[in-house]
């Protein structure tokens, strides 16, 4: 069933900086890689995303004098958590984790390159308006059903899955192949938000 061209596996941000030892390490971030590699064997359409920021990105605390990592600020597009510098374009931290199988991916989508706007979702930047092009790609390929896995459950996985559901795709998230940052209740909020958008939550 998964092998159908109508289904795609979307693997979010399995990059060195989100794994133990990285700049924005997600607890257990590398524990999910073997499972994700196994899941890839049952999909014929696989998309990898990569958080890909310029060195002076506005989501970095270092770009806001007087602010610290994990502080919240107001951006023209709404609330923004300030992060440690991470996934800088071309850096080792931005590379996919070495254990992740990447050879079978059809598309590698990079996001967060616009200095002014963060992009948690693989579909829209955080202004919820500027498209990444992923929707068009999936529609052109006839994909209707998406399974999301990867990092982090409560940020990039959450916003990608919710945007996909809003766009009318049939969406599942497999929590056994995701790990969360869990900042001030963000994991519970993410699970509520995904459920409210009729996303199938698997693997918990
Ligand atoms: C992410 C925070 C900042 C993610 C990316 O991949 O979930 N989180 N940039
Ligand atoms: Zn980022």
Short mmCIF file of C-alpha atoms and ligand atoms in Angstrom, two decimals:
data_model
loop_
_atom_site.label_atom_id
_atom_site.label_comp_id
_atom_site.label_asym_id
_atom_site.label_seq_id
_atom_site.Cartn_x
_atom_site.Cartn_y
_atom_site.Cartn_z
CA UNK A 1 0.00 0.00 0.00
CA UNK A 2 2.70 2.46 0.99
CA UNK A 3 4.50 1.64 -2.25
CA UNK A 4 1.69 3.34 -4.13
CA UNK A 5 2.71 6.53 -5.89
CA UNK A 6 -0.09 8.24 -3.98
CA UNK A 7 1.79 7.95 -0.69
CA UNK A 8 4.94 9.72 0.38
CA UNK A 9 7.20 9.51 3.41
CA UNK A 10 8.38 12.96 4.53
CA UNK A 11 11.47 12.85 6.75
CA UNK A 12 11.88 16.13 8.62
CA UNK A 13 15.29 17.60 9.53
CA UNK A 14 17.32 14.53 10.58
CA UNK A 15 20.45 16.70 10.73
CA UNK A 16 23.52 16.68 12.96
CA UNK A 17 22.53 19.84 14.85
CA UNK A 18 19.27 18.23 15.99
CA UNK A 19 21.02 15.07 17.21
CA UNK A 20 23.03 14.55 20.43
CA UNK A 21 26.22 16.63 20.23
CA UNK A 22 24.57 19.15 17.89
CA UNK A 23 23.84 22.83 18.46
CA UNK A 24 20.10 22.30 19.05
CA UNK A 25 20.16 18.68 20.12
CA UNK A 26 16.78 16.99 20.48
CA UNK A 27 16.92 14.34 23.23
CA UNK A 28 17.15 10.93 21.56
CA UNK A 29 17.21 12.54 18.13
CA UNK A 30 19.45 9.83 16.70
CA UNK A 31 17.42 6.97 18.22
CA UNK A 32 14.86 7.19 15.43
CA UNK A 33 17.23 6.85 12.48
CA UNK A 34 17.32 3.05 12.21
CA UNK A 35 13.52 3.00 12.24
CA UNK A 36 13.30 5.73 9.61
CA UNK A 37 15.71 3.83 7.37
CA UNK A 38 13.55 0.73 7.70
CA UNK A 39 10.39 2.69 6.91
CA UNK A 40 12.00 3.99 3.72
CA UNK A 41 12.01 0.44 2.34
CA UNK A 42 8.22 0.49 2.10
CA UNK A 43 7.95 3.81 0.26
CA UNK A 44 8.59 4.57 -3.36
CA UNK A 45 8.36 8.31 -2.83
CA UNK A 46 10.56 9.83 -0.15
CA UNK A 47 11.14 13.50 0.66
CA UNK A 48 13.87 14.76 2.98
CA UNK A 49 13.82 18.24 4.47
CA UNK A 50 16.80 20.16 5.70
CA UNK A 51 16.74 23.24 7.96
CA UNK A 52 19.12 25.57 6.10
CA UNK A 53 19.81 28.98 7.64
CA UNK A 54 22.15 31.82 6.70
CA UNK A 55 24.69 32.57 9.49
CA UNK A 56 22.84 35.75 10.51
CA UNK A 57 19.36 34.23 10.55
CA UNK A 58 16.74 36.16 12.53
CA UNK A 59 15.71 33.04 14.49
CA UNK A 60 19.15 32.94 16.12
CA UNK A 61 19.49 34.52 19.58
CA UNK A 62 22.91 35.75 18.40
CA UNK A 63 21.12 38.07 15.93
CA UNK A 64 19.29 39.83 18.82
CA UNK A 65 21.64 41.73 21.15
CA UNK A 66 20.63 41.28 24.80
CA UNK A 67 18.54 38.19 24.12
CA UNK A 68 19.31 34.60 25.03
CA UNK A 69 18.52 31.28 23.40
CA UNK A 70 14.92 30.15 24.07
CA UNK A 71 13.72 33.74 24.72
CA UNK A 72 10.55 34.66 22.86
CA UNK A 73 10.42 37.75 20.60
CA UNK A 74 7.82 39.41 18.42
CA UNK A 75 8.46 39.30 14.70
CA UNK A 76 6.28 40.99 12.06
CA UNK A 77 4.74 37.53 11.45
CA UNK A 78 4.11 36.71 15.15
CA UNK A 79 5.86 35.04 18.10
CA UNK A 80 9.30 33.59 17.48
CA UNK A 81 11.41 31.45 19.80
CA UNK A 82 15.08 32.42 19.60
CA UNK A 83 17.30 29.40 19.00
CA UNK A 84 20.98 28.72 19.40
CA UNK A 85 22.75 29.10 16.05
CA UNK A 86 21.97 25.87 14.17
CA UNK A 87 21.89 24.35 10.70
CA UNK A 88 23.99 27.08 9.12
CA UNK A 89 24.11 26.55 5.36
CA UNK A 90 26.97 24.28 4.37
CA UNK A 91 28.09 23.53 7.93
CA UNK A 92 28.59 20.06 9.33
CA UNK A 93 25.69 20.73 11.72
CA UNK A 94 23.38 21.26 8.76
CA UNK A 95 24.39 17.98 7.10
CA UNK A 96 22.12 14.96 7.38
CA UNK A 97 23.12 12.63 10.21
CA UNK A 98 25.60 10.12 8.81
CA UNK A 99 23.41 7.14 9.70
CA UNK A 100 20.39 8.44 7.74
CA UNK A 101 19.84 6.66 4.44
CA UNK A 102 19.59 9.47 1.87
CA UNK A 103 20.15 7.66 -1.43
CA UNK A 104 16.53 6.79 -2.05
CA UNK A 105 15.07 10.27 -1.58
CA UNK A 106 13.31 11.80 -4.59
CA UNK A 107 13.43 15.35 -3.29
CA UNK A 108 15.53 17.21 -0.74
CA UNK A 109 13.76 20.39 0.32
CA UNK A 110 15.72 23.09 2.10
CA UNK A 111 13.88 25.66 4.21
CA UNK A 112 14.66 28.60 6.46
CA UNK A 113 17.01 30.29 3.99
CA UNK A 114 15.20 33.62 4.15
CA UNK A 115 17.04 35.63 6.81
CA UNK A 116 13.91 37.54 7.87
CA UNK A 117 11.50 34.62 8.40
CA UNK A 118 11.83 31.27 10.14
CA UNK A 119 10.31 28.24 8.45
CA UNK A 120 9.23 25.37 10.66
CA UNK A 121 6.82 24.00 8.10
CA UNK A 122 7.98 22.27 4.95
CA UNK A 123 5.10 23.99 3.11
CA UNK A 124 5.08 27.62 4.23
CA UNK A 125 7.46 29.96 5.99
CA UNK A 126 6.35 31.17 9.44
CA UNK A 127 4.38 34.03 7.85
CA UNK A 128 2.04 31.13 6.85
CA UNK A 129 1.96 32.63 3.36
CA UNK A 130 5.31 32.24 1.54
CA UNK A 131 5.25 28.81 -0.12
CA UNK A 132 8.27 26.50 -0.31
CA UNK A 133 7.03 24.70 -3.44
CA UNK A 134 6.45 21.34 -1.73
CA UNK A 135 2.70 21.47 -2.24
CA UNK A 136 3.13 21.92 -5.99
CA UNK A 137 5.65 19.09 -6.16
CA UNK A 138 3.33 16.68 -4.34
CA UNK A 139 0.30 17.65 -6.43
CA UNK A 140 2.25 17.30 -9.67
CA UNK A 141 3.27 13.80 -8.58
CA UNK A 142 -0.28 12.81 -7.61
CA UNK A 143 0.55 12.31 -3.93
CA UNK A 144 -2.49 12.43 -1.65
CA UNK A 145 -1.32 10.76 1.53
CA UNK A 146 1.69 11.72 3.67
CA UNK A 147 3.47 10.13 6.61
CA UNK A 148 5.70 12.48 8.62
CA UNK A 149 8.63 11.39 10.79
CA UNK A 150 11.75 13.14 12.09
CA UNK A 151 12.71 16.16 14.22
CA UNK A 152 11.35 17.85 16.07
CA UNK A 153 7.83 16.56 16.83
CA UNK A 154 6.71 19.84 18.37
CA UNK A 155 8.20 22.25 15.82
CA UNK A 156 9.00 21.26 12.25
CA UNK A 157 7.06 17.98 12.25
CA UNK A 158 4.02 19.63 13.86
CA UNK A 159 3.84 22.65 11.55
CA UNK A 160 4.54 20.59 8.43
CA UNK A 161 1.85 18.04 9.29
CA UNK A 162 -0.74 20.68 10.21
CA UNK A 163 -0.10 22.66 7.01
CA UNK A 164 -0.40 19.43 4.99
CA UNK A 165 -3.74 18.67 6.64
CA UNK A 166 -4.98 22.23 5.99
CA UNK A 167 -4.01 21.79 2.33
CA UNK A 168 -6.22 18.69 2.16
CA UNK A 169 -3.67 15.88 2.24
CA UNK A 170 -4.39 12.75 4.25
CA UNK A 171 -1.78 13.07 7.01
CA UNK A 172 -0.23 10.70 9.53
CA UNK A 173 2.59 11.26 12.02
CA UNK A 174 4.43 8.26 13.48
CA UNK A 175 5.61 9.32 16.93
CA UNK A 176 7.84 6.27 17.25
CA UNK A 177 10.04 7.85 14.57
CA UNK A 178 9.94 11.42 15.93
CA UNK A 179 11.52 13.11 18.94
CA UNK A 180 10.52 16.41 20.63
CA UNK A 181 12.26 19.49 22.03
CA UNK A 182 9.37 20.02 24.53
CA UNK A 183 9.79 23.68 25.41
CA UNK A 184 7.19 25.07 27.87
CA UNK A 185 4.57 22.46 27.02
CA UNK A 186 5.14 22.58 23.28
CA UNK A 187 4.82 18.81 22.86
CA UNK A 188 1.35 18.60 24.45
CA UNK A 189 0.26 21.62 22.40
CA UNK A 190 1.58 20.02 19.23
CA UNK A 191 -0.29 16.77 19.84
CA UNK A 192 -3.53 18.69 20.50
CA UNK A 193 -3.05 20.79 17.37
CA UNK A 194 -2.37 17.75 15.19
CA UNK A 195 -5.38 15.90 16.58
CA UNK A 196 -7.57 18.97 16.03
CA UNK A 197 -6.56 18.86 12.36
CA UNK A 198 -7.59 15.18 11.98
CA UNK A 199 -4.03 13.97 11.66
CA UNK A 200 -3.59 10.26 12.37
CA UNK A 201 -1.20 9.90 15.28
CA UNK A 202 0.58 6.55 15.12
CA UNK A 203 3.23 4.83 17.18
CA UNK A 204 2.57 6.14 20.69
C1 LIG B 1 13.46 23.13 14.18
C2 LIG B 1 13.71 24.74 15.78
C3 LIG B 1 14.40 25.54 14.90
C4 LIG B 1 12.93 21.78 13.81
C5 LIG B 1 14.14 23.93 13.27
O1 LIG B 1 13.46 21.16 12.87
O2 LIG B 1 11.99 21.31 14.49
N1 LIG B 1 13.24 23.55 15.43
N2 LIG B 1 14.61 25.12 13.65
ZN1 LIG B 2 15.87 26.26 12.38
#
